[in-house]
Amino acid sequence: MKIFLKTEDEIELMRKANRLVGKTLGEVSRHIKPGVSTLQLDTVAEEFIRDNGALPAFKNFPNPFGRPFPASICTSVNDVVVHGIPDSNVLLEEGDVISVDCGVLLDGYNGDSCYTFCVGEVKPEVKALLDVTKKSLYRGIENAIAGKHIGDISWAVQSFCEASGYGIVKGLTGHGIGKQMHEDPPVPNYGKAGTGILLKEGMCIAIEPMITLGESLIRLMPDRWSIRTRDGNIAAHFEHTVVVRKGKAEILSSFDEVEQ
Ligand code: MG
Ligand code: MG
């Protein structure tokens, strides 16, 4: 495993890339309403990212099946957990949830963040899933401090979500991030406290709970990207890129723009 600790200069570049991700999610959020297609959201994101001098990091991102990702953001609606491909035929409906995952490459460094949005009014149990998933992300971040272990983050997320009876998706993880979108170490959303890689100041990691309203099993769709829950239940996904510090992690991405 090769973990790159970032210098303060590199962290400043990571901060800029991740701030742009936060602004892009904010821009996209203003367009989320019934009748809008996920491809329209992708167009909004791509233009905003390029207008700000960055590249959409997900565009043409390779997968193990030799299929480059065809769009700039992942738009995962309802039971799609992650990697939903923006599509002119997928129109948002009242009561849907949509996870918008965004990555940018700016001045050689990557930003990565995801937020799950409600389309109008959603069922109370779905709202609760979103609230708990987002809170679990911050529980994880509280443990992203020098001297702790990756397993402390994992256990914080897992224990918080399981207390509400939710499913923890296990085939997908968070990750180190820097010059590459995905670097070591993996950051699972389940695990044992006190185990795994020792966290050191300057480690940049993306923490991203993917949590379901039912069981945790997933299936890959024929497009070889979209991943749905096997039981068809709703999934939520929140992600921040953070830098491990002594005492308290610094969150490099931001939900401020989407929550304004
Ligand atoms: Mg992401
Ligand atoms: Mg990520």
CSV table of C-alpha atoms and ligand atoms in Angstrom, one decimal, residues 58 101-103 112-114 175 181 206 208 237 239, ligand 1:
chain,number,residue,atom,x,y,z
A,58,PHE,CA,-15.3,11.3,-13.5
A,101,ASP,CA,-21.4,12.4,-6.7
A,102,CYS,CA,-19.0,15.0,-8.1
A,103,GLY,CA,-15.3,14.9,-8.8
A,112,ASP,CA,-14.6,14.3,-4.4
A,113,SER,CA,-17.9,14.8,-2.6
A,114,CYS,CA,-21.5,13.4,-2.7
A,175,HIS,CA,-10.5,6.0,-0.4
A,181,MET,CA,-9.0,10.2,-7.6
A,206,ALA,CA,-12.7,10.5,1.1
A,208,GLU,CA,-18.4,8.0,2.0
A,237,HIS,CA,-24.7,8.3,0.0
A,239,GLU,CA,-19.2,11.9,1.0
B,1,MG,MG,-17.5,10.5,-4.9
